[in-house]
XYZ file of N, CA, C and O in Angstrom:
752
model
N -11.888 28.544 17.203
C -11.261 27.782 16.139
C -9.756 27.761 16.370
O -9.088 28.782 16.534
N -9.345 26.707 16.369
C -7.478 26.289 16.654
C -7.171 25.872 15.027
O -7.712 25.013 14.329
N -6.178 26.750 14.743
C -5.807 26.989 13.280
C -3.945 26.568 13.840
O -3.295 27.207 14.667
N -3.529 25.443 13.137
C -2.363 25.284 13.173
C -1.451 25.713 12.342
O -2.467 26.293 11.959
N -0.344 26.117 11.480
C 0.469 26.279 10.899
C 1.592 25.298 10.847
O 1.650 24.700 11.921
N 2.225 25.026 10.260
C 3.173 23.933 10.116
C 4.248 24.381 9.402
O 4.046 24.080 8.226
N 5.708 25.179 9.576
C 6.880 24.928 8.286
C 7.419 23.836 8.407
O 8.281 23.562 9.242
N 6.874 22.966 7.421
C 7.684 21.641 7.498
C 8.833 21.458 7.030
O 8.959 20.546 6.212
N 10.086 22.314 7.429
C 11.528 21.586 7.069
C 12.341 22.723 8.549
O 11.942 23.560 9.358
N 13.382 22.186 8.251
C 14.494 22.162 9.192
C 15.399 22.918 8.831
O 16.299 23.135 9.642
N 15.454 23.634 7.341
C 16.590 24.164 6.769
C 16.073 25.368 5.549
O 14.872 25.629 5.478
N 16.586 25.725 5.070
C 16.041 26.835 4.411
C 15.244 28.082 5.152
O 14.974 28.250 6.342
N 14.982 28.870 4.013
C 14.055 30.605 4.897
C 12.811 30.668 3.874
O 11.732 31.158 4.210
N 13.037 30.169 2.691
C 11.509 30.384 1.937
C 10.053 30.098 2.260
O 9.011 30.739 2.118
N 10.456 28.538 2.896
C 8.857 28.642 3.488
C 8.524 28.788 4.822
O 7.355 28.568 5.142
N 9.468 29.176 5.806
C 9.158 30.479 6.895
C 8.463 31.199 6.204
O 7.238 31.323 6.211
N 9.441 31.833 5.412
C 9.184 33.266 4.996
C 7.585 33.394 4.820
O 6.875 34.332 5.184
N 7.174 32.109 4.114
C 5.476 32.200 3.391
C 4.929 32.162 4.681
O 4.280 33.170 4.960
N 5.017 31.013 5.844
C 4.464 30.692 7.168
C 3.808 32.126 7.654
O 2.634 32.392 7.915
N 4.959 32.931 7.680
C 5.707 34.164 8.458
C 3.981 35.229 7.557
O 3.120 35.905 8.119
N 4.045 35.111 7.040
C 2.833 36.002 6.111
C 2.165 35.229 6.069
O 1.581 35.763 5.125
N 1.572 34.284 6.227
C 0.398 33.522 6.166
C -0.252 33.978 8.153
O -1.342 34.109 8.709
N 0.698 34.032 8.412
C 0.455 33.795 10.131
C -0.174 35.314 10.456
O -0.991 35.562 11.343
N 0.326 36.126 9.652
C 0.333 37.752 9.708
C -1.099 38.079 9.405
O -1.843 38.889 9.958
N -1.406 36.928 7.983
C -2.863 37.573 7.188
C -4.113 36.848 8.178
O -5.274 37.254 8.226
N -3.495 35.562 9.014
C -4.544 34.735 9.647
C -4.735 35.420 10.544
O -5.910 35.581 10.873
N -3.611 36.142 11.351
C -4.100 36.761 12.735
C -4.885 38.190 12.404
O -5.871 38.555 13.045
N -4.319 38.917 11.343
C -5.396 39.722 10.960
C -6.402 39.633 10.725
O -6.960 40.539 11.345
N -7.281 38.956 10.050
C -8.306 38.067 9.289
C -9.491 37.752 10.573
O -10.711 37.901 10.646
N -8.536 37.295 11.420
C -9.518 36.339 12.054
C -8.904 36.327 13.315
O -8.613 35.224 13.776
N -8.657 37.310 13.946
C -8.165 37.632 15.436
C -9.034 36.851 16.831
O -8.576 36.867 17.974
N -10.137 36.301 16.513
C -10.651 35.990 17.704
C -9.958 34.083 17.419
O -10.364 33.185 18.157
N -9.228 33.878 16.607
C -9.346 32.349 15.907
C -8.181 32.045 16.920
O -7.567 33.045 17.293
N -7.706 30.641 17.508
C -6.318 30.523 18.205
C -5.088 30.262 17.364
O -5.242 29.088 17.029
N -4.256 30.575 16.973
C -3.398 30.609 15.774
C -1.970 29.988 16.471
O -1.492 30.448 17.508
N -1.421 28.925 15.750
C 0.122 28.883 16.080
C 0.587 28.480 15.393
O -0.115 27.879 14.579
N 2.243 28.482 15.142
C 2.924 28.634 14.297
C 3.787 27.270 14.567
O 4.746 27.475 15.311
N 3.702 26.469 14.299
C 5.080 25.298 14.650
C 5.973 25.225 13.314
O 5.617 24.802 12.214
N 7.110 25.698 13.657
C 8.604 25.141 12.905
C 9.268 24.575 13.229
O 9.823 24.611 14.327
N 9.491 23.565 12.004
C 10.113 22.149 12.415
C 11.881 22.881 12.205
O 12.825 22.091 12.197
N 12.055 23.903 12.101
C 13.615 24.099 12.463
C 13.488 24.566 14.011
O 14.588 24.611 14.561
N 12.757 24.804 14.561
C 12.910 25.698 16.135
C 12.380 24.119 16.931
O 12.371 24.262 18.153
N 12.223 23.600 16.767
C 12.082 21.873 17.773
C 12.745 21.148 17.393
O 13.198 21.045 16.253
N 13.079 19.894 19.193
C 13.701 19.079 18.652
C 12.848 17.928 18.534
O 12.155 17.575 19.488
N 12.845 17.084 17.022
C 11.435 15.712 17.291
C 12.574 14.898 17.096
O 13.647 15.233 16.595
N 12.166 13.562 17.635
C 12.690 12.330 17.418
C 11.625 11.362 16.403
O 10.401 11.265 16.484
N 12.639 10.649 15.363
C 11.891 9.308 14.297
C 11.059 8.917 15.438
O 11.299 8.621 16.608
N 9.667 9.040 14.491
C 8.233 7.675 14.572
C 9.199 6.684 15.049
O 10.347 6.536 14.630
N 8.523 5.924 16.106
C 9.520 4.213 16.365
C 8.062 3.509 16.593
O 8.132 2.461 17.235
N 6.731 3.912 16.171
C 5.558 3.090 16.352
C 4.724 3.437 17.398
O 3.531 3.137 17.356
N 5.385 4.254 18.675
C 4.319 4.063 20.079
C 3.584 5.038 19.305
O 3.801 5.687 18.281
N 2.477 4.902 20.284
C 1.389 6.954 20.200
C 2.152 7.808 20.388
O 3.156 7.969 21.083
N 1.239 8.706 19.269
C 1.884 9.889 19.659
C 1.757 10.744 21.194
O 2.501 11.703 21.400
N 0.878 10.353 22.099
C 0.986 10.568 23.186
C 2.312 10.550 24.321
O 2.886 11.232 25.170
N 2.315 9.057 23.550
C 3.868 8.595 24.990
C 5.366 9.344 24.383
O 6.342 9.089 25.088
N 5.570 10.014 23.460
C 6.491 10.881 23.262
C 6.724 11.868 24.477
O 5.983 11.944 25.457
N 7.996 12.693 24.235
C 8.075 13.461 25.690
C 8.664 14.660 24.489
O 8.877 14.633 23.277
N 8.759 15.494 25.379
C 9.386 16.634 24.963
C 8.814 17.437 23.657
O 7.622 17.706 23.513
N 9.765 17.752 22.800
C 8.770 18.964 21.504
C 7.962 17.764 20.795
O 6.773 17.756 20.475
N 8.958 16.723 20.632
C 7.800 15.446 19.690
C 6.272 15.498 20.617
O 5.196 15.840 20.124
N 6.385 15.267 21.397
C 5.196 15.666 22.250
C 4.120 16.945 22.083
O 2.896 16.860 22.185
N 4.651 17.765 21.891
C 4.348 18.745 22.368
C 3.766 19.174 20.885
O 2.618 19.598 21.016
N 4.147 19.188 19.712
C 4.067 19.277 18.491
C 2.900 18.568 17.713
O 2.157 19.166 16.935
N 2.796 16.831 18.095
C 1.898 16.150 17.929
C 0.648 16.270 18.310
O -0.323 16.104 17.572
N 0.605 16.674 19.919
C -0.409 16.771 20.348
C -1.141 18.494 20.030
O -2.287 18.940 19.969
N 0.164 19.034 19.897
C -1.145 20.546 19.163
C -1.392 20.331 17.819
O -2.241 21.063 17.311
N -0.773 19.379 17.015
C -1.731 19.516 15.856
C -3.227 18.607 16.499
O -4.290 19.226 16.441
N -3.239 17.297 17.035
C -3.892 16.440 17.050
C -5.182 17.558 17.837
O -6.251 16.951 17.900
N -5.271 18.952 18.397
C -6.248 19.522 18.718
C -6.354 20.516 17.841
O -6.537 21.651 18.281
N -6.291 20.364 16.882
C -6.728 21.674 15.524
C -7.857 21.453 15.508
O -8.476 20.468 15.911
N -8.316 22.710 14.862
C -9.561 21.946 14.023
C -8.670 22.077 12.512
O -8.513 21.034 11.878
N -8.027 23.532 11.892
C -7.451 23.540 10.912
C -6.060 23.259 11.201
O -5.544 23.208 12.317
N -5.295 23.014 9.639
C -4.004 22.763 10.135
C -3.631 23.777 7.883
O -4.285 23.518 6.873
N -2.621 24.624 7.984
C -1.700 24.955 6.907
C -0.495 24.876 6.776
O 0.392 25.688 7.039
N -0.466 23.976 6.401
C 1.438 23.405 6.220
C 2.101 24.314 5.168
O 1.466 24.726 4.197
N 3.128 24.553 5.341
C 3.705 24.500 4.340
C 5.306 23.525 4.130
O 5.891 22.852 4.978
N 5.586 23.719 3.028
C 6.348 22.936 2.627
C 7.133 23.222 1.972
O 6.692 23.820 0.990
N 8.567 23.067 1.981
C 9.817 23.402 0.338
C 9.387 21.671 0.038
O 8.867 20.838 0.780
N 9.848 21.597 -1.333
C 10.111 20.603 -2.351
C 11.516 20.289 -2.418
O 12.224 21.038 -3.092
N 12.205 18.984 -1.635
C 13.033 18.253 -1.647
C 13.251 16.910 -2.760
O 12.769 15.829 -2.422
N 13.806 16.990 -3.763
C 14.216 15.937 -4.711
C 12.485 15.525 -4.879
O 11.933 14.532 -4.406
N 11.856 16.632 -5.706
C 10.606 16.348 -5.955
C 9.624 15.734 -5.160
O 8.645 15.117 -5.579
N 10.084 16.032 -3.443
C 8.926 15.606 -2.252
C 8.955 16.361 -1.161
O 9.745 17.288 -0.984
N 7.942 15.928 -0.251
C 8.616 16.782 0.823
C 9.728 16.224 1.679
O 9.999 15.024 1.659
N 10.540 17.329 2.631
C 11.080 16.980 3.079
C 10.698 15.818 4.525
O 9.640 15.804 5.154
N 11.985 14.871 4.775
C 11.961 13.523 5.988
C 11.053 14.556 7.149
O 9.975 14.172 7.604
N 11.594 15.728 7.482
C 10.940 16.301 8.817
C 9.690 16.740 8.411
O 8.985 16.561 9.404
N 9.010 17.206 7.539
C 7.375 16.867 7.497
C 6.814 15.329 7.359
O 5.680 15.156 7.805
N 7.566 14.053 6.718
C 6.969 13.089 6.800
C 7.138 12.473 7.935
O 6.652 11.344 8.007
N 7.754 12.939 8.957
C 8.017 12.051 10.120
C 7.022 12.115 11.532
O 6.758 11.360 12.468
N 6.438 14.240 10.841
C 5.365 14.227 11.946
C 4.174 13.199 11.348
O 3.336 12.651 12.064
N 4.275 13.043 9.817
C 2.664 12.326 9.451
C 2.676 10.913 10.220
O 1.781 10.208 10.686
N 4.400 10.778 10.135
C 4.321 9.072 10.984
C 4.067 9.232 12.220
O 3.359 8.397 12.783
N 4.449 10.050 12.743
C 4.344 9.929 14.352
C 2.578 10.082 14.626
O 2.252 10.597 15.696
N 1.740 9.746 13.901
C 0.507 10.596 13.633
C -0.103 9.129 13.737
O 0.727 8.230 13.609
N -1.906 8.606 14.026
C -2.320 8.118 13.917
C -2.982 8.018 12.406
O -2.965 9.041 11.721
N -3.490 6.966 11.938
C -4.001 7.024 10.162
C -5.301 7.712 10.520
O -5.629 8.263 9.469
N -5.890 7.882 11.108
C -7.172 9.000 11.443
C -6.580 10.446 11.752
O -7.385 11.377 11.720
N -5.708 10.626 11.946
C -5.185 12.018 12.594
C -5.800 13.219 12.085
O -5.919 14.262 12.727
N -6.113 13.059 11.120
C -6.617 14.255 10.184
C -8.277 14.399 9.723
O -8.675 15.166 8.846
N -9.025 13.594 10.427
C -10.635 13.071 9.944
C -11.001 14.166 10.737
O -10.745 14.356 11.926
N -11.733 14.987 9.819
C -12.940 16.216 10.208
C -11.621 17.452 10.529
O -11.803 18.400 11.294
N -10.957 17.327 10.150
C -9.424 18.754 10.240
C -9.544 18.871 8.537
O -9.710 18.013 7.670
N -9.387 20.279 8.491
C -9.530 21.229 7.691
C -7.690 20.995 6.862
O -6.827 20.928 7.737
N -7.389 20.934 6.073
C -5.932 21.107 5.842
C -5.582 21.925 4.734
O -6.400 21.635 3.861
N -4.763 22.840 4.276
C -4.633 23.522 3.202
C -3.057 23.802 3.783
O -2.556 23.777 4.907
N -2.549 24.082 2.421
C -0.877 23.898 1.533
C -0.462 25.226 1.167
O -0.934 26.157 0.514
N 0.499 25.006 1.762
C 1.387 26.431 0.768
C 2.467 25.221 0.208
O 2.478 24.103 0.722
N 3.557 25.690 -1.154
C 4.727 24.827 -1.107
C 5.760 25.816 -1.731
O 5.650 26.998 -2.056
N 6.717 25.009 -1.784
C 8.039 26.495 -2.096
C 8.588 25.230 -2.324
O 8.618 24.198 -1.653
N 9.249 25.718 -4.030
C 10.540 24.764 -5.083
C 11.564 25.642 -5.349
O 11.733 26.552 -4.538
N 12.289 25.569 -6.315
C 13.323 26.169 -6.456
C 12.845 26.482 -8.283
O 13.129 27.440 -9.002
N 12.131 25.386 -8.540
C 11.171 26.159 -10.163
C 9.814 25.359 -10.383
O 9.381 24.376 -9.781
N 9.424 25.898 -11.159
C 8.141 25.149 -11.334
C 7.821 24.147 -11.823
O 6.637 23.822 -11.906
N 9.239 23.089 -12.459
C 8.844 21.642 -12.327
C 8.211 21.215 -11.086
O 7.368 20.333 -11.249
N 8.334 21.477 -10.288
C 7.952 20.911 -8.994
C 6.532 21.140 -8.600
O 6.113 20.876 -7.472
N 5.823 21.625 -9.533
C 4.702 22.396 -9.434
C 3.259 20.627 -9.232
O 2.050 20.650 -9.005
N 3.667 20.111 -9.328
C 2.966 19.232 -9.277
C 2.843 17.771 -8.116
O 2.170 16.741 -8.134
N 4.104 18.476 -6.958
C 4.489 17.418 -6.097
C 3.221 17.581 -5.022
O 2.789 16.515 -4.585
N 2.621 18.726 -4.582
C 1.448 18.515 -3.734
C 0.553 17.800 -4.141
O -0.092 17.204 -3.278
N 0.182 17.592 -5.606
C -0.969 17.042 -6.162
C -0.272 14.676 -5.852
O -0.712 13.558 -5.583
N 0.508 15.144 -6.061
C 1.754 13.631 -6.214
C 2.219 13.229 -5.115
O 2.549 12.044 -5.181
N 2.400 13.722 -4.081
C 3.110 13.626 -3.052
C 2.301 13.878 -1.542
O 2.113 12.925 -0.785
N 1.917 15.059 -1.251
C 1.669 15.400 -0.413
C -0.063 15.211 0.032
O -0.352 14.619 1.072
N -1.124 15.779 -0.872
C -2.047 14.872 -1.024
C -2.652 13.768 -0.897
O -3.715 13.490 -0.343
N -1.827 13.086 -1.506
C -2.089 11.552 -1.535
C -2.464 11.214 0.152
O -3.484 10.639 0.531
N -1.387 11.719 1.010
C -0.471 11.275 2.428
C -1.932 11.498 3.250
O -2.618 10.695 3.882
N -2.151 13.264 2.902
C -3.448 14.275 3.437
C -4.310 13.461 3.625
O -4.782 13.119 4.709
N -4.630 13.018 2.374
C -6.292 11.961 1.668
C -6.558 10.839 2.925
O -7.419 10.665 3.787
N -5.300 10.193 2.501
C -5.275 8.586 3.309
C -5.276 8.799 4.776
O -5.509 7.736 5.350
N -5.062 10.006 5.758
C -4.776 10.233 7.050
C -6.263 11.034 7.458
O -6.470 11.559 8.552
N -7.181 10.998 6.375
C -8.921 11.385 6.505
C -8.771 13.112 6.479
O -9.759 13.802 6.729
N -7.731 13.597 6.223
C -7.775 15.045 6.372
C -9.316 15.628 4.942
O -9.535 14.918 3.961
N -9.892 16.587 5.133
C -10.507 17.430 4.398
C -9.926 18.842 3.870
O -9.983 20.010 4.255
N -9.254 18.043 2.640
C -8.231 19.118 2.101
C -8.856 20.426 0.971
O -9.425 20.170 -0.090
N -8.668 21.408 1.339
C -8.615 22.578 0.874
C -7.970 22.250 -0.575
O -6.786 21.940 -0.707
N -8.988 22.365 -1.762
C -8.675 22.195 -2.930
C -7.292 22.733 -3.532
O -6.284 22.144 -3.924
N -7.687 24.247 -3.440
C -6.485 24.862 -4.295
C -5.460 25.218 -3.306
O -5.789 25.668 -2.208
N -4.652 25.102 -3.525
C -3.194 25.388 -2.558
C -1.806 26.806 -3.626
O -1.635 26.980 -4.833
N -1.129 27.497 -2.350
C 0.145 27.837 -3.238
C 0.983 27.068 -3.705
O 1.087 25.862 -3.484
N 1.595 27.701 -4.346
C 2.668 27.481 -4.927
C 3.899 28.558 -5.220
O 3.494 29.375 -6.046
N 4.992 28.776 -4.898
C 5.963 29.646 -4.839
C 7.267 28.654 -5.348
O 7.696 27.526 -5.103
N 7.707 30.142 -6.456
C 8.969 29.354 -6.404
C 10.099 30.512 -6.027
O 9.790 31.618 -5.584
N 11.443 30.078 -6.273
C 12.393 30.872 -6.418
C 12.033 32.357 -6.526
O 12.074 33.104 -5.548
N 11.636 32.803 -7.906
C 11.726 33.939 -8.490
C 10.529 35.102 -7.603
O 10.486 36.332 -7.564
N 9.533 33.872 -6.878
C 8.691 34.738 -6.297
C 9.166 35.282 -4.762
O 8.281 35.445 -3.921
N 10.224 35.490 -4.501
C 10.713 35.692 -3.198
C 12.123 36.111 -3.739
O 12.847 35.636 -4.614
N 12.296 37.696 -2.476
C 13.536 38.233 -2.508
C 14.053 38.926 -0.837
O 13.434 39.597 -0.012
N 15.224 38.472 -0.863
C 15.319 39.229 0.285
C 14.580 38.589 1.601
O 14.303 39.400 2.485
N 14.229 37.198 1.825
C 13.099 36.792 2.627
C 11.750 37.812 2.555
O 11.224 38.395 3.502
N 11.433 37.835 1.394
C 10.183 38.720 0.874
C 9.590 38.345 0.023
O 10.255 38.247 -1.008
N 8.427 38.022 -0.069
C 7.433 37.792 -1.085
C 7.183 39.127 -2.070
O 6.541 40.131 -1.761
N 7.656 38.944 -2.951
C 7.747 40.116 -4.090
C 6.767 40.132 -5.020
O 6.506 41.132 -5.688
N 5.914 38.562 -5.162
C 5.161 38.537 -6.374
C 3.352 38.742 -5.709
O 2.785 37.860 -5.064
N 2.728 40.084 -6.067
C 1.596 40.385 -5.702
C 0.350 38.827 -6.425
O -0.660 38.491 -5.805
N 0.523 38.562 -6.950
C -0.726 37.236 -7.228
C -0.019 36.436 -5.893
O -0.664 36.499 -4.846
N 1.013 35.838 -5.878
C 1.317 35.055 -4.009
C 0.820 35.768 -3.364
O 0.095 35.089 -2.636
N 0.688 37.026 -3.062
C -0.104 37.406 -1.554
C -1.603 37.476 -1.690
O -2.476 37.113 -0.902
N -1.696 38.067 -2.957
C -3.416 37.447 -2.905
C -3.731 35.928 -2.732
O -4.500 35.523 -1.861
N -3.051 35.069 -3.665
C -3.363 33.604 -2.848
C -3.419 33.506 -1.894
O -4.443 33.244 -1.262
N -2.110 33.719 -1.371
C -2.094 33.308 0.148
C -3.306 34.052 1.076
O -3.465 33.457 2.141
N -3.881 34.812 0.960
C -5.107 35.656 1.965
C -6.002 34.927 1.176
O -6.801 34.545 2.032
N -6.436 34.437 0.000
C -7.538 33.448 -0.747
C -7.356 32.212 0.455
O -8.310 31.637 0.979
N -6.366 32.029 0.663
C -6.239 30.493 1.051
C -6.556 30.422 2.656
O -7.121 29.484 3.218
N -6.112 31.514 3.217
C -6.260 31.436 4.520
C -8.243 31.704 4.978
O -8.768 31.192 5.967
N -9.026 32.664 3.891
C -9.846 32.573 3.790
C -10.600 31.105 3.688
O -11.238 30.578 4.600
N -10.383 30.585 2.401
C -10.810 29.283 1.841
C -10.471 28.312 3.430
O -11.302 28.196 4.331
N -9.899 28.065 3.438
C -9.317 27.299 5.287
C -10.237 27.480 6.344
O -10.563 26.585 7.125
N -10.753 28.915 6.369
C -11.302 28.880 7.518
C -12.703 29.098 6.970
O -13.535 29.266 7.861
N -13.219 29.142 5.606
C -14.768 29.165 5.220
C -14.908 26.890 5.872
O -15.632 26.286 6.664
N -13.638 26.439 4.835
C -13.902 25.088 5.002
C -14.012 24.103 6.435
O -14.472 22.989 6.686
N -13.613 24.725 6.880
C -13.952 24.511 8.611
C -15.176 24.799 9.023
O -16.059 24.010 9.361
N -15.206 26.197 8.976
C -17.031 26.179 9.009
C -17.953 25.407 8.240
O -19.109 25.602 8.616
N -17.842 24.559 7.249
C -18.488 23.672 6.132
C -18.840 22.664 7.126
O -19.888 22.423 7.726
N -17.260 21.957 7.140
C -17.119 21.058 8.129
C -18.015 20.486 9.253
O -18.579 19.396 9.354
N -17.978 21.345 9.899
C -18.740 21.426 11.190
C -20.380 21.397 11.209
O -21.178 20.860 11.978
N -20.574 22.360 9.804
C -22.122 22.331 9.599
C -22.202 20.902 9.029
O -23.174 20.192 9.286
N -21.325 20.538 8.364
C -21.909 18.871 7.482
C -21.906 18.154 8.731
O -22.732 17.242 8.690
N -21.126 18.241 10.117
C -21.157 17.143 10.879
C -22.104 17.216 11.730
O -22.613 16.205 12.215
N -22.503 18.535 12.056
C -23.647 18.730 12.872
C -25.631 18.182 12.109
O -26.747 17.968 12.582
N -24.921 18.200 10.656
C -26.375 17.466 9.918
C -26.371 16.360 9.978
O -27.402 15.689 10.026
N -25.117 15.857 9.990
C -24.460 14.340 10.055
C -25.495 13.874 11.463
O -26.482 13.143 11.389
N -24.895 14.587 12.841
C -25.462 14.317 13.977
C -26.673 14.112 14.755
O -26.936 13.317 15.657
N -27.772 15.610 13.817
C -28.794 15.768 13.803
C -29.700 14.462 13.158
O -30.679 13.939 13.690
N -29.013 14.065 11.725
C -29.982 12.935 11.089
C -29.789 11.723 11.676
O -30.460 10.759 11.309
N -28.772 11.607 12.741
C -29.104 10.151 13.322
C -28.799 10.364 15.051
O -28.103 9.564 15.677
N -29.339 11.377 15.580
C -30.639 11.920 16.592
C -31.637 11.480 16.652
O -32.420 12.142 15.971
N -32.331 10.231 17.375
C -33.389 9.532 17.684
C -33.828 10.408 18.457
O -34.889 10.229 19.054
């Protein structure tokens, strides 16, 4: 199983920070699974201009094409002016509108308060849905107060987060069994 990770922004430490412990509980969890970590602050991508994501060169390359071999993918995300930030929407562009059909996807997100508590359901979702991903219902949510010190301080976040990395990789296994019945019932 190829389990991707995603911090989708370029700036800030909060949702490292979650990545950073999500990556910790996955490789514990599930050590035989292939696990990687892509941060969109440690690459350089260039704007979607329309080609495939194939004919890119360099990290845009290199980035695209390891998500495009997941089976899972867990993003996370900070909340920018109630969305996500341009450098997570730019890998969805550089992405085919199938990119995500039969991939497992589940969310962490990090705001600054809990108005924002509703932009995955508004925002990010929506993007998931339409790109065929099979999204992992319940997702985190972190704000401010739950992080100190680049530390997750609030014990219900770390139980989510090990709920979620669980839930991710039960739903992958789902996956696979629905497609293999899928395959089996139209087996002549």
């Amino acid at each position: 199983m190829k389990i991707v990770m995603i911090a989708g922004s370029n700036v800030g430490t909060k949702t490292r920070t979650a990545m950073d412990y999500t990556l910790k509980v996955a490789r514990e969890k599930y050590p035989e699974a292939e696990i990687a970590l892509l941060d969109l602050a440690e690459v350089q991508m260039v704007f979607s201009d329309g080609r495939n994501y194939w004919e890119y060169e360099g990290d845009t390359k290199y980035v695209s094409e390891t998500i495009m071999a997941a089976d899972a993918l867990i993003i996370g995300t900070p909340t920018f002016q109630a969305s996500i930030p341009a450098t997570l929407k730019n890998i969805f562009d550089l992405l085919p509108v199938n990119a995500f059909r039969d991939k497992v996807v589940s969310i962490l997100a990090t705001a600054g308060t809990s108005k924002h508590y509703l932009m995955v359901e508004q925002q990010l979702k929506p993007i998931l849905s339409y790109m065929k991903a099979q999204i992992v219902p319940t997702y985190v949510f972190m704000e401010e107060k739950d992080f100190h010190r680049k530390e997750i301080v609030n014990d219900d976040i770390l139980f989510r987060i090990d709920r979620l990395v669980e839930d991710t990789v039960l739903h992958v296994d789902a996956v696979k069994n629905m497609q293999m019945a899928k395959d089996a019932a139209y087996d002549f």
